């Protein structure tokens, strides 16, 4: 593994606009993220429970909240081998309670098998920063289902100042590579 790249911190990432059924308890109390079949590339097909850090970013720093929790990855139709329907079950948290329809959710798998669930206020600065960092383009209804990427190839960005700043903002401590800076001098 090359040092100083996104792959040091993430195995895969996904992004999706939240729907009413995922955010409004009056519509549904299912506590599940839908449209995640492509996650099989990153998580496999077996049922698993992951520890997770949930983070919410509004437009202002004062709106930022975080809470530990878990996500359970499972096939809701495991008894129907030709009709798989993978989902992420999550418990109610202060973050998921704050999420609204059209907010963006990013779900990232870490190399230590932990998961980070980041919810950003719709069309906020943090949303745009994370879309840029992970190489997503918000074009129309592209995010009505999860867009899933492995962090490799072109998605494996070098951690420069701006990327490091964004990662620091979401609580990822970046290992300083002082030799890289000495080479520049």
PDB file of C-alpha atoms in Angstrom:
ATOM      1  CA  UNK A   1       0.000   0.000   0.000  1.00  0.00           C
ATOM      2  CA  UNK A   2       1.296   3.467  -0.894  1.00  0.00           C
ATOM      3  CA  UNK A   3       1.510   5.874   2.039  1.00  0.00           C
ATOM      4  CA  UNK A   4      -0.292   9.212   1.951  1.00  0.00           C
ATOM      5  CA  UNK A   5      -3.321   8.015  -0.032  1.00  0.00           C
ATOM      6  CA  UNK A   6      -7.046   7.648   0.670  1.00  0.00           C
ATOM      7  CA  UNK A   7      -6.549   3.870   0.722  1.00  0.00           C
ATOM      8  CA  UNK A   8      -4.637   4.336   3.996  1.00  0.00           C
ATOM      9  CA  UNK A   9      -7.947   5.367   5.573  1.00  0.00           C
ATOM     10  CA  UNK A  10     -10.724   3.797   3.462  1.00  0.00           C
ATOM     11  CA  UNK A  11     -11.443   0.534   1.631  1.00  0.00           C
ATOM     12  CA  UNK A  12     -14.606   1.765  -0.044  1.00  0.00           C
ATOM     13  CA  UNK A  13     -17.043   4.668  -0.022  1.00  0.00           C
ATOM     14  CA  UNK A  14     -20.601   5.252  -1.096  1.00  0.00           C
ATOM     15  CA  UNK A  15     -22.902   8.246  -1.390  1.00  0.00           C
ATOM     16  CA  UNK A  16     -26.671   8.605  -1.667  1.00  0.00           C
ATOM     17  CA  UNK A  17     -29.361  11.228  -1.198  1.00  0.00           C
ATOM     18  CA  UNK A  18     -31.600  10.156   1.644  1.00  0.00           C
ATOM     19  CA  UNK A  19     -35.213   9.398   0.790  1.00  0.00           C
ATOM     20  CA  UNK A  20     -38.280  10.133   2.879  1.00  0.00           C
ATOM     21  CA  UNK A  21     -38.616   6.460   3.868  1.00  0.00           C
ATOM     22  CA  UNK A  22     -35.061   6.563   5.303  1.00  0.00           C
ATOM     23  CA  UNK A  23     -35.539   9.769   7.308  1.00  0.00           C
ATOM     24  CA  UNK A  24     -39.178  10.271   8.273  1.00  0.00           C
ATOM     25  CA  UNK A  25     -40.455   8.022  11.091  1.00  0.00           C
ATOM     26  CA  UNK A  26     -44.010   9.044  10.123  1.00  0.00           C
ATOM     27  CA  UNK A  27     -43.470   7.436   6.708  1.00  0.00           C
ATOM     28  CA  UNK A  28     -41.500   4.404   7.860  1.00  0.00           C
ATOM     29  CA  UNK A  29     -39.762   3.278  11.026  1.00  0.00           C
ATOM     30  CA  UNK A  30     -37.552   0.762   9.245  1.00  0.00           C
ATOM     31  CA  UNK A  31     -34.110   2.167  10.233  1.00  0.00           C
ATOM     32  CA  UNK A  32     -32.544   0.878   7.014  1.00  0.00           C
ATOM     33  CA  UNK A  33     -30.586   2.327   4.141  1.00  0.00           C
ATOM     34  CA  UNK A  34     -31.931   0.920   0.885  1.00  0.00           C
ATOM     35  CA  UNK A  35     -30.331   0.492  -2.530  1.00  0.00           C
ATOM     36  CA  UNK A  36     -27.031  -0.928  -1.316  1.00  0.00           C
ATOM     37  CA  UNK A  37     -26.610  -4.100  -3.413  1.00  0.00           C
ATOM     38  CA  UNK A  38     -23.385  -2.746  -4.957  1.00  0.00           C
ATOM     39  CA  UNK A  39     -21.821  -2.852  -1.482  1.00  0.00           C
ATOM     40  CA  UNK A  40     -21.314  -6.595  -2.007  1.00  0.00           C
ATOM     41  CA  UNK A  41     -18.112  -5.615  -3.845  1.00  0.00           C
ATOM     42  CA  UNK A  42     -16.765  -4.116  -0.615  1.00  0.00           C
ATOM     43  CA  UNK A  43     -18.534  -6.087   2.136  1.00  0.00           C
ATOM     44  CA  UNK A  44     -19.224  -9.513   0.668  1.00  0.00           C
ATOM     45  CA  UNK A  45     -22.505 -11.433   0.779  1.00  0.00           C
ATOM     46  CA  UNK A  46     -22.500 -12.675   4.384  1.00  0.00           C
ATOM     47  CA  UNK A  47     -24.520 -11.025   7.140  1.00  0.00           C
ATOM     48  CA  UNK A  48     -22.231  -8.868   9.323  1.00  0.00           C
ATOM     49  CA  UNK A  49     -22.500  -6.259  12.033  1.00  0.00           C
ATOM     50  CA  UNK A  50     -19.981  -3.406  11.966  1.00  0.00           C
ATOM     51  CA  UNK A  51     -19.135  -0.873  14.628  1.00  0.00           C
ATOM     52  CA  UNK A  52     -19.879   2.554  13.217  1.00  0.00           C
ATOM     53  CA  UNK A  53     -19.284   6.196  13.907  1.00  0.00           C
ATOM     54  CA  UNK A  54     -22.237   8.349  12.846  1.00  0.00           C
ATOM     55  CA  UNK A  55     -21.489  12.034  12.109  1.00  0.00           C
ATOM     56  CA  UNK A  56     -23.863  14.819  11.062  1.00  0.00           C
ATOM     57  CA  UNK A  57     -22.609  18.031   9.439  1.00  0.00           C
ATOM     58  CA  UNK A  58     -24.917  20.995   8.943  1.00  0.00           C
ATOM     59  CA  UNK A  59     -23.846  24.234   7.326  1.00  0.00           C
ATOM     60  CA  UNK A  60     -22.468  25.543  10.643  1.00  0.00           C
ATOM     61  CA  UNK A  61     -19.901  23.892  12.915  1.00  0.00           C
ATOM     62  CA  UNK A  62     -22.312  24.190  15.868  1.00  0.00           C
ATOM     63  CA  UNK A  63     -24.651  21.748  14.100  1.00  0.00           C
ATOM     64  CA  UNK A  64     -22.044  18.963  14.017  1.00  0.00           C
ATOM     65  CA  UNK A  65     -22.927  15.919  16.109  1.00  0.00           C
ATOM     66  CA  UNK A  66     -21.493  12.413  16.342  1.00  0.00           C
ATOM     67  CA  UNK A  67     -22.428   9.169  18.028  1.00  0.00           C
ATOM     68  CA  UNK A  68     -21.075   5.630  18.150  1.00  0.00           C
ATOM     69  CA  UNK A  69     -23.364   2.860  16.941  1.00  0.00           C
ATOM     70  CA  UNK A  70     -23.450  -0.070  14.559  1.00  0.00           C
ATOM     71  CA  UNK A  71     -24.669  -1.115  11.114  1.00  0.00           C
ATOM     72  CA  UNK A  72     -25.874  -4.593  10.213  1.00  0.00           C
ATOM     73  CA  UNK A  73     -25.338  -5.657   6.601  1.00  0.00           C
ATOM     74  CA  UNK A  74     -27.771  -8.341   5.484  1.00  0.00           C
ATOM     75  CA  UNK A  75     -29.838  -9.749   2.627  1.00  0.00           C
ATOM     76  CA  UNK A  76     -33.493  -9.070   3.435  1.00  0.00           C
ATOM     77  CA  UNK A  77     -34.438 -11.875   1.031  1.00  0.00           C
ATOM     78  CA  UNK A  78     -31.803 -14.451   1.936  1.00  0.00           C
ATOM     79  CA  UNK A  79     -34.355 -17.252   1.555  1.00  0.00           C
ATOM     80  CA  UNK A  80     -34.848 -16.272  -2.112  1.00  0.00           C
ATOM     81  CA  UNK A  81     -31.454 -16.900  -3.778  1.00  0.00           C
ATOM     82  CA  UNK A  82     -32.498 -15.244  -7.056  1.00  0.00           C
ATOM     83  CA  UNK A  83     -34.037 -12.150  -5.413  1.00  0.00           C
ATOM     84  CA  UNK A  84     -31.347 -10.670  -3.165  1.00  0.00           C
ATOM     85  CA  UNK A  85     -32.071  -7.320  -1.542  1.00  0.00           C
ATOM     86  CA  UNK A  86     -29.178  -6.099   0.576  1.00  0.00           C
ATOM     87  CA  UNK A  87     -29.717  -3.486   3.259  1.00  0.00           C
ATOM     88  CA  UNK A  88     -27.964  -1.697   6.082  1.00  0.00           C
ATOM     89  CA  UNK A  89     -29.925  -1.741   9.324  1.00  0.00           C
ATOM     90  CA  UNK A  90     -29.037   1.036  11.780  1.00  0.00           C
ATOM     91  CA  UNK A  91     -30.361   1.917  15.227  1.00  0.00           C
ATOM     92  CA  UNK A  92     -31.818   5.341  15.928  1.00  0.00           C
ATOM     93  CA  UNK A  93     -29.022   7.776  16.811  1.00  0.00           C
ATOM     94  CA  UNK A  94     -28.870  11.521  17.317  1.00  0.00           C
ATOM     95  CA  UNK A  95     -27.389  11.672  13.797  1.00  0.00           C
ATOM     96  CA  UNK A  96     -30.091   9.638  12.071  1.00  0.00           C
ATOM     97  CA  UNK A  97     -32.745  11.581  14.016  1.00  0.00           C
ATOM     98  CA  UNK A  98     -31.301  14.835  12.598  1.00  0.00           C
ATOM     99  CA  UNK A  99     -31.131  13.578   8.985  1.00  0.00           C
ATOM    100  CA  UNK A 100     -33.701  14.932   6.544  1.00  0.00           C
ATOM    101  CA  UNK A 101     -34.915  13.954   3.093  1.00  0.00           C
ATOM    102  CA  UNK A 102     -32.372  14.970   0.405  1.00  0.00           C
ATOM    103  CA  UNK A 103     -29.465  15.150   2.854  1.00  0.00           C
ATOM    104  CA  UNK A 104     -26.459  13.227   1.541  1.00  0.00           C
ATOM    105  CA  UNK A 105     -25.219  10.126   3.356  1.00  0.00           C
ATOM    106  CA  UNK A 106     -21.696   8.806   2.863  1.00  0.00           C
ATOM    107  CA  UNK A 107     -20.896   5.323   4.155  1.00  0.00           C
ATOM    108  CA  UNK A 108     -17.200   4.494   4.287  1.00  0.00           C
ATOM    109  CA  UNK A 109     -15.528   1.225   5.229  1.00  0.00           C
ATOM    110  CA  UNK A 110     -12.214   1.620   7.025  1.00  0.00           C
ATOM    111  CA  UNK A 111      -9.278  -0.825   6.730  1.00  0.00           C
ATOM    112  CA  UNK A 112      -9.924  -1.905  10.359  1.00  0.00           C
ATOM    113  CA  UNK A 113     -13.485  -2.946   9.303  1.00  0.00           C
ATOM    114  CA  UNK A 114     -15.079  -0.002  11.088  1.00  0.00           C
ATOM    115  CA  UNK A 115     -17.692   2.046   9.271  1.00  0.00           C
ATOM    116  CA  UNK A 116     -18.143   5.807   9.210  1.00  0.00           C
ATOM    117  CA  UNK A 117     -21.616   7.094   8.353  1.00  0.00           C
ATOM    118  CA  UNK A 118     -21.533  10.789   7.476  1.00  0.00           C
ATOM    119  CA  UNK A 119     -24.761  12.688   6.915  1.00  0.00           C
ATOM    120  CA  UNK A 120     -24.430  16.169   5.440  1.00  0.00           C
ATOM    121  CA  UNK A 121     -27.105  18.807   5.132  1.00  0.00           C
ATOM    122  CA  UNK A 122     -28.320  18.899   1.527  1.00  0.00           C
ATOM    123  CA  UNK A 123     -26.197  21.109  -0.741  1.00  0.00           C
ATOM    124  CA  UNK A 124     -23.923  22.192   2.117  1.00  0.00           C
ATOM    125  CA  UNK A 125     -20.248  23.060   1.876  1.00  0.00           C
ATOM    126  CA  UNK A 126     -19.240  19.830   3.649  1.00  0.00           C
ATOM    127  CA  UNK A 127     -21.347  17.791   1.200  1.00  0.00           C
ATOM    128  CA  UNK A 128     -19.534  19.393  -1.733  1.00  0.00           C
ATOM    129  CA  UNK A 129     -16.135  18.854  -0.086  1.00  0.00           C
ATOM    130  CA  UNK A 130     -16.826  15.144   0.468  1.00  0.00           C
ATOM    131  CA  UNK A 131     -18.178  14.687  -3.067  1.00  0.00           C
ATOM    132  CA  UNK A 132     -14.921  16.209  -4.356  1.00  0.00           C
ATOM    133  CA  UNK A 133     -12.691  14.230  -1.991  1.00  0.00           C
ATOM    134  CA  UNK A 134     -14.169  10.894  -3.030  1.00  0.00           C
ATOM    135  CA  UNK A 135     -14.553  11.752  -6.726  1.00  0.00           C
ATOM    136  CA  UNK A 136     -18.343  11.780  -6.916  1.00  0.00           C
ATOM    137  CA  UNK A 137     -20.260  14.099  -9.235  1.00  0.00           C
ATOM    138  CA  UNK A 138     -23.781  15.081  -8.187  1.00  0.00           C
ATOM    139  CA  UNK A 139     -25.615  14.945 -11.498  1.00  0.00           C
ATOM    140  CA  UNK A 140     -29.403  14.774 -11.396  1.00  0.00           C
ATOM    141  CA  UNK A 141     -30.822  11.652  -9.772  1.00  0.00           C
ATOM    142  CA  UNK A 142     -27.452   9.848  -9.768  1.00  0.00           C
ATOM    143  CA  UNK A 143     -27.711   9.502  -5.993  1.00  0.00           C
ATOM    144  CA  UNK A 144     -31.239   8.067  -5.720  1.00  0.00           C
ATOM    145  CA  UNK A 145     -29.414   4.776  -5.026  1.00  0.00           C
ATOM    146  CA  UNK A 146     -25.984   4.352  -3.501  1.00  0.00           C
ATOM    147  CA  UNK A 147     -23.045   5.047  -5.759  1.00  0.00           C
ATOM    148  CA  UNK A 148     -20.295   2.729  -4.467  1.00  0.00           C
ATOM    149  CA  UNK A 149     -16.545   2.933  -5.114  1.00  0.00           C
ATOM    150  CA  UNK A 150     -13.561   0.902  -4.020  1.00  0.00           C
ATOM    151  CA  UNK A 151     -10.694   3.174  -3.037  1.00  0.00           C
ATOM    152  CA  UNK A 152      -8.212   2.160  -5.709  1.00  0.00           C
ATOM    153  CA  UNK A 153      -7.029   3.432  -9.078  1.00  0.00           C
ATOM    154  CA  UNK A 154      -8.232   6.979  -9.779  1.00  0.00           C
ATOM    155  CA  UNK A 155     -10.328   7.027  -6.579  1.00  0.00           C
ATOM    156  CA  UNK A 156      -7.129   6.590  -4.526  1.00  0.00           C
ATOM    157  CA  UNK A 157      -6.170  10.268  -4.217  1.00  0.00           C
ATOM    158  CA  UNK A 158      -2.938  11.492  -2.702  1.00  0.00           C
ATOM    159  CA  UNK A 159      -3.590  13.200   0.623  1.00  0.00           C
ATOM    160  CA  UNK A 160      -2.559  16.804  -0.009  1.00  0.00           C
ATOM    161  CA  UNK A 161      -3.399  19.821   2.141  1.00  0.00           C
ATOM    162  CA  UNK A 162      -7.068  20.230   1.123  1.00  0.00           C
ATOM    163  CA  UNK A 163      -7.833  16.503   1.300  1.00  0.00           C
ATOM    164  CA  UNK A 164      -6.074  16.335   4.678  1.00  0.00           C
ATOM    165  CA  UNK A 165      -8.119  19.290   5.918  1.00  0.00           C
ATOM    166  CA  UNK A 166     -11.387  17.595   4.898  1.00  0.00           C
ATOM    167  CA  UNK A 167     -10.365  14.285   6.496  1.00  0.00           C
ATOM    168  CA  UNK A 168      -9.379  16.107   9.680  1.00  0.00           C
ATOM    169  CA  UNK A 169     -12.794  17.798   9.653  1.00  0.00           C
ATOM    170  CA  UNK A 170     -14.531  14.398   9.689  1.00  0.00           C
ATOM    171  CA  UNK A 171     -12.318  13.120  12.495  1.00  0.00           C
ATOM    172  CA  UNK A 172      -9.716  11.134  10.539  1.00  0.00           C
ATOM    173  CA  UNK A 173      -6.242  11.763  11.957  1.00  0.00           C
ATOM    174  CA  UNK A 174      -3.760  12.008   9.126  1.00  0.00           C
ATOM    175  CA  UNK A 175      -0.280  10.590   9.714  1.00  0.00           C
ATOM    176  CA  UNK A 176       2.239  13.291   8.858  1.00  0.00           C
ATOM    177  CA  UNK A 177       4.764  12.237   6.273  1.00  0.00           C
ATOM    178  CA  UNK A 178       7.513  14.744   7.046  1.00  0.00           C
ATOM    179  CA  UNK A 179       9.902  13.181   4.532  1.00  0.00           C
ATOM    180  CA  UNK A 180       7.556  14.199   1.731  1.00  0.00           C
ATOM    181  CA  UNK A 181       7.797  17.830   2.856  1.00  0.00           C
ATOM    182  CA  UNK A 182      11.586  17.659   3.221  1.00  0.00           C
ATOM    183  CA  UNK A 183      11.841  16.448  -0.379  1.00  0.00           C
ATOM    184  CA  UNK A 184       9.912  19.531  -1.507  1.00  0.00           C
ATOM    185  CA  UNK A 185      12.347  21.841   0.331  1.00  0.00           C
TER     186      UNK A 185
END
